[in-house]
Amino acid sequence: MEPRGLGQVVLLGLLALAARASGDDAAESLGLWPMPLSVQLSPKQLYLSPENFYIGHDPYSKADPGCSLLQEAFRRYYEYIFGYNKWNHGPAKFYNETQLQQLVVSVVLDSECNSFPNISSDESYTLNVKGPVAVLKANRVWGVLRGLETFSQLIYQDTYGTFIINESSITDSPRFPHRGVLIDTARHYLPVQTILKTLDAMAFNKFNVLHWHIVDDQSFPFESITFPELSKKGSYSLSHVYTPRDVRKVIEYARLRGIRVIPEFDSPGHTQSWGKGQKGLLTPCYNAKTPSGMFGPVNPILNSTYTFMSKFLEEISKVFPDQYIHLGGDEVDFKCWASNPEIQKFMEHSGFQKDFRKLESFYVEKILKMVSTKNRRSVIWQEVFDNSVKLPPGTTIQVWIPNNYATEQSVITAAGFPVILSAPWYLDLISYGEDWRKYYQVKPLNFPGSPQQKRLVLGGEACLWGEYVDVTNFMPRLWPRASAVGERLWSQGNVTDLSSAYRRLTIHRCRMVRRGIAAQPLFTGHCSPEFTK
């Protein structure tokens, strides 16, 4: 009989190994991804019957039995485990002593069921599988979500289609608190459904931050209630817009998967689309003493600029619940500023001479103060730090320039600022072959610095910029290449074996395919059966 459900994602030979193996070999055979902190797998097998298996609360748990986040997660993972063939499993082998009847979920502390995840969220969990009841314990609901993913990965089917899990004990927690994926919806608009599917895949790989680079030079698809002309005139079309309802849907869908949504509204550069709907915001460029008709970065010398930005950021802080807002600050072209006679006068009057980095700092410092007054914290790209902008304590710097990024990390953390690392994980830079390996081999803490400095590395992000990516190729370009980053940020630093990673990731990729993620293959081979939807 052909294996069905979750068993379709793995090769039968590896499944047979999983039934017999223990320890690391079994974890490898099952394709556990990312690798948990501690895994003990017994050769003893337990059988699951879809009709008689239940995921539910421990009655003594601190979680509200009506917690919608957990109830939705229980339903979701039941379907991931048994699939649409749950009434067509193999022959009954279910004796009391070998049957797993229930996964009991216990939340030890206040569950945070109705909260949003944050940078300090506790994602740790323990999982003990022993018939007839398995127990998943976590301090908070976020750990339950990560533990459910691991539990689902432990289950496989034999050649008769029978659902099997080995007795096991797992203790797990993430290495870094910030494990992100950056998506770019300005260069090409991504349908909401694609973003939701991305959040599913992120949960499968235990990512917990969606960095939403929502607007840029090319388009402004975010529909602002305060400034509706921004999207009306700055989007590709009125069909290429994220309405307030769309944004709420993404944020809630992410919350139910333990994923934060950090919006990025980059300025003063990368703002050409802003100027279409907000007249007077951008700097007029000049040829000698004559306006050229072109516009450059945000005009930093006008009071109207800061009035607009304050109102806009006020709206953003209400729409997006996360503590952080990404303010960009990268790749500011100074040529237009330098050509503008009014800015030349301002520079001279302010004593900036011809150092336009000081003008950039003048602007960015004002924007950072605005964000702090709205009880939000800022993330900025590394150029802002490199240009000696005076930054509020706790401002997070995202390191993206590939040259000497280890040195950059060392300098930033020595100054006492938190770091997010992205430089080695730009997934838009594609190459023939298994480039996931180079992402996997990155050592995020491999820079000169004290233990205190290295604790300032919050984690990292896999970035997929959208110049050459739209809905047609987004998913296969992102997955499973981003999975390599996911394990590097979740698993311990000594989990580095490429051969083991290849075998596990091959299985995990097929698991994602079976769950509806169009993840590209790592190399030759096949899933069973091949994905044909």
XYZ file of C-alpha atoms in Angstrom:
533
model
C 0.000 0.000 0.000
C 1.302 3.482 -0.875
C 2.152 5.579 2.215
C -0.223 8.480 2.767
C -0.573 11.731 4.708
C 2.603 12.973 6.368
C 4.359 9.783 5.302
C 4.208 10.981 1.717
C 6.875 13.526 2.418
C 9.636 11.071 3.214
C 11.455 8.344 1.385
C 10.446 4.843 2.432
C 14.003 3.778 3.022
C 14.511 6.586 5.497
C 11.230 5.735 7.190
C 12.386 2.187 7.715
C 15.542 3.523 9.316
C 13.495 5.766 11.591
C 11.532 2.781 12.856
C 14.711 1.058 13.978
C 17.115 3.831 14.841
C 17.607 5.896 17.959
C 19.356 9.149 18.925
C 20.903 11.315 16.221
C 20.437 8.709 13.502
C 16.687 8.597 14.072
C 16.449 12.382 14.248
C 18.234 12.487 10.911
C 15.994 9.818 9.418
C 12.880 11.696 10.474
C 14.163 14.957 9.043
C 13.831 16.977 12.249
C 14.298 20.617 11.248
C 15.568 22.744 12.807
C 17.455 20.337 15.040
C 16.184 20.570 18.641
C 18.496 21.262 21.558
C 18.270 17.723 22.974
C 16.731 14.654 21.330
C 16.393 11.167 22.781
C 14.531 8.690 20.596
C 13.766 5.132 21.659
C 13.382 2.196 19.236
C 9.990 1.487 20.834
C 7.179 2.328 18.454
C 3.733 3.668 19.288
C 0.811 3.619 16.870
C -1.647 6.431 16.242
C -5.208 6.019 15.037
C -6.662 9.236 13.564
C -10.082 8.305 14.945
C -8.759 7.840 18.482
C -6.005 10.464 18.715
C -6.619 13.812 20.389
C -4.589 16.967 21.015
C -5.867 18.903 24.017
C -5.206 20.917 27.168
C -3.973 19.638 30.468
C -6.860 20.604 32.819
C -4.291 22.033 35.243
C -2.665 24.186 32.550
C -2.463 27.954 32.955
C -3.832 28.305 29.415
C -7.502 29.148 29.012
C -9.245 26.038 27.588
C -10.960 28.423 25.187
C -7.661 29.913 23.974
C -8.278 30.408 20.254
C -4.550 30.471 19.469
C -4.095 26.977 20.890
C -7.383 25.573 19.586
C -6.469 26.716 16.088
C -2.973 25.242 16.463
C -4.389 21.880 17.632
C -6.681 21.746 14.586
C -3.920 22.807 12.221
C -1.401 20.247 13.428
C -3.929 17.433 13.477
C -4.384 18.068 9.753
C -0.635 18.294 9.147
C -0.147 14.946 10.887
C -2.965 12.944 9.362
C -3.706 14.875 6.209
C -6.777 14.303 4.132
C -6.400 10.516 4.281
C -7.055 10.206 7.981
C -9.881 7.714 7.408
C -7.710 5.620 5.098
C -4.841 4.581 7.326
C -3.302 1.124 7.434
C -4.455 -2.023 9.238
C -5.281 -1.793 12.931
C -2.348 -2.680 15.210
C -3.564 -0.659 18.125
C -3.042 -2.509 21.378
C -3.416 -0.475 24.530
C 0.236 -0.707 25.471
C 1.448 0.419 22.039
C -1.096 3.065 21.160
C -0.594 6.812 21.507
C -4.024 8.199 22.221
C -3.422 11.794 23.193
C -0.998 14.717 23.219
C -1.630 16.669 26.417
C -0.523 20.300 26.247
C 0.413 22.118 29.436
C 1.241 25.825 29.726
C 3.083 26.361 33.004
C 2.914 30.167 33.354
C 0.403 32.792 32.256
C -0.243 31.701 28.701
C -0.178 35.093 26.876
C -2.911 33.599 24.745
C -4.359 36.946 23.684
C -1.023 38.728 23.393
C 1.322 39.373 20.495
C 4.763 37.770 20.511
C 7.712 40.046 21.211
C 11.501 39.984 21.328
C 11.404 38.459 24.838
C 8.819 35.752 24.150
C 9.617 32.381 25.704
C 9.617 29.680 22.986
C 11.107 26.847 25.039
C 9.299 23.541 25.468
C 9.729 19.925 26.519
C 8.101 16.985 24.766
C 7.804 13.494 26.230
C 6.236 10.780 24.096
C 5.290 7.623 25.960
C 2.119 5.637 25.456
C -0.707 6.104 25.855
C -0.267 9.870 26.458
C 2.413 12.268 25.208
C 3.016 15.481 27.154
C 4.054 18.829 25.689
C 4.993 21.421 28.313
C 5.877 25.062 27.734
C 6.035 28.201 29.842
C 4.043 30.171 27.265
C 1.863 29.470 24.266
C 4.767 30.328 21.949
C 6.671 27.277 23.127
C 3.582 25.148 22.512
C 3.567 26.242 18.866
C 7.220 25.254 18.408
C 6.660 21.957 20.232
C 3.661 21.066 18.058
C 5.825 21.506 14.969
C 8.442 19.142 16.397
C 5.793 16.611 17.442
C 4.356 16.598 13.909
C 7.817 15.904 12.494
C 8.250 12.811 14.709
C 5.321 10.980 13.087
C 5.741 8.825 9.998
C 3.936 5.995 8.199
C 5.112 2.496 7.460
C 4.605 0.717 4.154
C 1.048 -0.178 5.192
C 0.127 3.418 5.887
C 0.057 2.999 9.666
C 0.930 6.145 11.620
C 3.894 5.583 13.936
C 5.891 7.576 16.458
C 8.841 6.420 18.528
C 8.928 6.979 22.262
C 11.030 10.084 22.723
C 12.093 12.912 24.977
C 12.939 16.353 23.590
C 14.050 19.543 25.298
C 14.267 22.573 23.075
C 14.697 26.344 22.953
C 16.029 28.773 20.335
C 19.590 30.036 20.178
C 18.558 33.552 19.062
C 15.362 35.493 19.838
C 15.125 37.216 16.428
C 14.814 34.803 13.491
C 13.431 36.670 10.537
C 12.480 36.551 6.892
C 12.403 39.798 4.903
C 9.875 40.082 2.086
C 9.746 42.954 -0.398
C 6.273 43.927 -1.631
C 7.272 47.178 -3.340
C 9.338 45.969 -6.298
C 6.640 43.376 -7.017
C 3.308 43.186 -5.242
C 2.773 39.871 -3.449
C -0.847 38.732 -3.003
C -2.015 38.448 0.595
C -2.460 34.702 0.164
C 1.226 34.389 -0.741
C 2.201 36.273 2.409
C 0.002 33.980 4.506
C 1.554 30.905 2.888
C 4.981 32.385 3.687
C 3.961 32.649 7.346
C 2.989 28.958 7.284
C 6.403 28.028 5.913
C 8.115 30.240 8.477
C 6.319 28.368 11.271
C 7.455 25.036 9.773
C 11.046 26.319 10.132
C 10.541 28.055 13.513
C 11.108 31.598 12.225
C 9.424 34.219 14.390
C 9.752 37.591 12.583
C 8.267 38.741 9.279
C 10.221 41.843 8.248
C 7.766 43.457 5.850
C 9.595 45.836 3.492
C 6.259 47.090 2.343
C 7.065 50.240 0.276
C 10.011 51.548 -1.766
C 10.865 53.727 -4.790
C 8.866 51.593 -7.184
C 5.498 51.458 -5.424
C 3.600 52.366 -2.273
C 1.076 49.539 -1.766
C 0.290 50.319 1.896
C -3.110 51.995 2.154
C -2.880 54.783 4.705
C -6.087 56.061 6.248
C -4.409 59.345 7.228
C -2.809 59.902 3.805
C -4.870 57.887 1.283
C -3.206 59.571 -1.707
C 0.035 57.727 -0.944
C -1.310 54.408 -2.212
C -3.823 55.867 -4.662
C -1.022 57.547 -6.612
C 2.013 55.577 -5.468
C 0.873 51.960 -5.968
C 1.160 50.120 -9.266
C -2.638 50.131 -9.440
C -5.581 50.202 -7.074
C -5.541 46.390 -7.231
C -1.951 46.340 -5.934
C -2.747 47.711 -2.480
C -2.795 46.267 1.040
C -5.967 47.535 2.690
C -6.261 47.938 6.474
C -8.226 44.690 6.468
C -5.395 42.925 4.570
C -2.808 44.173 7.043
C -4.892 43.093 10.052
C -5.313 39.675 8.469
C -1.560 39.249 8.007
C -0.810 40.418 11.560
C -3.359 38.071 13.156
C -2.378 35.112 10.956
C 1.220 35.709 12.027
C 0.271 36.002 15.719
C -1.480 32.635 15.638
C 1.850 31.156 14.486
C 3.984 33.009 17.016
C 5.396 35.380 14.395
C 5.965 39.102 14.843
C 5.358 41.505 11.951
C 7.878 44.361 11.785
C 7.025 46.929 9.089
C 9.725 48.861 7.266
C 9.085 52.364 5.975
C 12.481 53.352 4.610
C 13.487 57.018 4.375
C 14.931 59.498 3.455
C 16.021 57.468 0.423
C 13.980 54.797 -1.373
C 11.000 57.179 -1.337
C 10.210 58.029 -4.984
C 6.746 56.455 -4.723
C 5.971 58.555 -1.634
C 6.336 61.764 -3.623
C 3.534 60.856 -6.021
C 0.927 61.115 -3.282
C 2.557 63.647 -0.961
C 3.561 66.793 -2.808
C 6.477 68.733 -1.407
C 7.923 65.750 0.472
C 10.815 65.016 -1.883
C 13.761 67.258 -2.734
C 13.637 68.987 -6.171
C 16.868 68.310 -8.084
C 18.602 71.054 -10.090
C 20.762 71.399 -13.174
C 22.882 74.410 -12.255
C 20.212 76.944 -11.161
C 17.316 75.337 -13.029
C 15.019 72.611 -11.638
C 15.573 69.390 -13.598
C 12.084 68.040 -13.007
C 13.577 65.116 -11.072
C 13.271 64.510 -7.347
C 15.648 63.011 -4.814
C 15.364 61.869 -1.194
C 12.930 63.305 1.338
C 13.525 67.027 1.790
C 15.034 67.297 5.295
C 14.952 71.086 5.670
C 11.171 71.687 5.616
C 8.950 71.739 8.698
C 6.175 70.216 6.584
C 8.304 67.086 6.160
C 8.343 66.439 9.890
C 4.676 67.268 10.337
C 3.859 64.647 7.705
C 6.256 62.044 9.107
C 4.960 62.485 12.644
C 1.360 61.917 11.580
C 2.298 58.993 9.365
C 4.378 57.278 12.050
C 1.546 57.834 14.517
C -0.703 55.823 12.210
C 1.921 53.116 11.699
C 2.384 52.707 15.446
C -1.353 52.082 15.798
C -1.664 49.705 12.827
C 1.315 47.477 13.669
C 1.360 46.239 17.284
C 5.007 45.183 17.425
C 7.348 47.145 19.651
C 9.698 47.784 16.710
C 9.416 49.825 13.511
C 12.123 49.564 10.849
C 13.054 53.032 9.598
C 15.544 52.042 6.887
C 18.099 54.801 6.340
C 20.191 53.001 3.728
C 21.608 53.992 0.344
C 20.841 57.728 0.479
C 22.031 59.432 -2.754
C 23.368 62.872 -1.849
C 23.670 64.256 -5.414
C 20.161 65.747 -5.506
C 20.591 67.363 -2.098
C 23.906 68.821 -3.265
C 22.269 70.322 -6.386
C 19.461 72.108 -4.533
C 20.234 75.796 -3.722
C 17.909 75.894 -0.689
C 19.639 72.898 0.833
C 23.027 74.455 0.050
C 21.989 77.518 2.073
C 20.720 75.333 4.914
C 23.990 73.386 4.979
C 26.023 76.581 5.203
C 23.773 78.091 7.878
C 23.891 74.878 9.950
C 27.654 74.565 9.752
C 27.483 71.255 7.930
C 29.808 72.552 5.220
C 29.532 69.992 2.411
C 29.215 66.912 4.589
C 25.824 65.549 3.586
C 26.127 62.756 6.106
C 25.463 65.448 8.713
C 22.302 66.457 6.885
C 21.208 62.821 6.794
C 21.923 62.588 10.516
C 19.878 65.752 11.126
C 16.877 64.077 9.475
C 17.277 60.602 10.945
C 17.709 61.851 14.490
C 14.401 63.703 14.267
C 12.632 60.590 12.942
C 14.136 58.398 15.660
C 12.891 60.827 18.320
C 9.402 60.698 16.808
C 9.332 56.904 17.054
C 10.541 56.911 20.649
C 7.784 59.354 21.657
C 5.240 56.881 20.256
C 6.492 54.133 22.612
C 8.163 52.247 19.799
C 11.758 51.202 19.229
C 13.664 51.574 15.994
C 15.561 49.254 13.694
C 17.823 50.898 11.110
C 20.214 49.740 8.404
C 23.914 49.940 9.222
C 24.715 53.112 7.214
C 22.908 55.178 9.853
C 25.349 53.924 12.479
C 28.304 54.188 10.109
C 27.470 57.863 9.463
C 27.702 58.623 13.207
C 24.053 59.458 13.733
C 23.266 60.015 17.403
C 21.142 56.968 18.217
C 18.854 56.441 21.212
C 19.977 53.573 23.471
C 18.515 50.256 22.357
C 18.298 51.188 18.670
C 18.845 47.975 16.714
C 21.217 48.035 13.756
C 20.743 45.619 10.860
C 24.057 44.653 9.241
C 23.608 44.022 5.530
C 26.769 45.081 3.648
C 28.678 41.861 2.861
C 32.207 43.268 3.071
C 33.691 42.846 6.546
C 30.379 42.280 8.269
C 32.139 40.590 11.192
C 34.136 43.760 11.818
C 30.915 45.774 11.569
C 29.286 43.564 14.196
C 32.294 44.050 16.453
C 32.221 47.850 16.165
C 28.441 48.147 16.642
C 28.269 45.871 19.674
C 31.315 47.586 21.203
C 29.242 50.774 21.066
C 26.516 48.938 22.990
C 23.884 48.556 20.267
C 21.925 45.379 19.436
C 22.546 43.766 16.031
C 20.510 41.821 13.496
C 22.708 40.028 10.947
C 21.605 39.812 7.307
C 24.781 40.346 5.280
C 25.506 36.660 4.495
C 21.832 35.777 3.901
C 20.671 37.767 0.866
C 18.659 35.062 -0.868
C 17.964 37.253 -3.919
C 21.605 36.648 -4.902
C 21.163 33.297 -6.606
C 23.767 30.920 -7.985
C 23.706 27.534 -9.639
C 23.976 24.638 -7.238
C 23.433 24.075 -3.536
C 23.923 27.609 -2.254
C 21.986 26.717 0.909
C 25.258 25.225 2.158
C 27.011 28.604 2.374
C 24.039 30.034 4.285
C 24.165 27.077 6.636
C 27.891 27.509 7.345
C 27.599 31.102 8.572
C 28.712 31.657 12.161
C 26.716 34.627 13.466
C 28.953 35.118 16.508
C 32.276 34.741 14.706
C 33.563 38.272 15.282
C 36.059 39.848 17.703
C 34.279 40.790 20.885
C 33.523 40.033 24.502
C 30.756 37.715 25.702
C 28.737 40.837 26.536
C 29.088 42.037 22.935
C 27.980 38.714 21.518
C 24.874 38.758 23.677
C 23.872 41.891 21.747
C 23.433 39.839 18.563
C 19.681 39.326 18.587
C 19.755 36.993 15.596
C 19.410 37.440 11.880
C 17.224 37.521 8.798
C 17.046 35.782 5.447
C 16.294 38.579 2.967
C 14.531 38.059 -0.351
C 14.497 41.355 -2.225
C 11.916 41.626 -4.968
C 13.482 43.160 -8.066
C 13.344 39.803 -9.868
C 10.786 38.022 -7.672
C 7.006 38.009 -7.868
C 4.269 35.506 -7.068
C 5.452 33.171 -9.859
C 8.865 32.405 -8.349
C 8.720 33.708 -4.787
C 8.160 30.445 -2.898
C 10.723 28.215 -4.661
C 13.356 30.923 -4.440
C 12.777 31.377 -0.713
C 12.407 27.725 0.341
C 14.260 25.618 1.343
C 17.194 28.047 1.076
C 15.787 30.068 3.972
C 15.468 26.834 5.965
C 19.263 26.751 6.244
C 19.138 30.162 7.922
C 16.306 28.956 10.140
C 18.387 26.128 11.609
C 21.419 28.349 11.999
C 19.371 30.774 14.104
C 17.402 28.174 16.109
C 19.815 25.297 16.712
C 22.958 25.361 18.793
C 26.228 26.539 17.283
C 27.695 23.031 17.263
C 24.992 21.740 14.861
C 27.142 22.105 11.760
C 27.338 18.709 10.009
C 26.545 19.381 6.336
C 25.926 15.737 5.484
C 23.380 15.384 8.254
C 21.834 18.715 7.317
C 21.479 17.621 3.686
C 19.689 14.406 4.633
C 17.377 16.126 7.102
C 16.665 19.098 4.852
C 15.843 16.823 1.912
C 13.136 15.200 4.030
C 11.995 18.516 5.483
C 11.725 20.039 2.015
C 9.421 17.199 0.978
C 7.422 17.762 4.165
C 6.964 21.409 3.186
C 5.935 20.399 -0.323
C 3.340 18.009 1.116
C 2.001 20.893 3.215
C 1.551 23.052 0.139
C 4.831 25.003 0.038
C 6.389 25.028 -3.446
C 9.926 24.552 -2.114
C 12.525 23.832 -4.773
C 14.616 20.608 -4.575
C 18.041 20.580 -3.009
C 19.413 18.223 -5.668
C 18.302 15.224 -7.691
C 15.777 12.800 -6.202
C 12.073 12.850 -5.517
C 9.402 13.111 -2.883
C 6.909 10.270 -2.616
C 4.704 10.943 -4.449
C 5.990 13.888 -6.464
C 4.254 17.185 -5.816
C 1.833 17.746 -8.715
C -0.633 20.377 -7.491
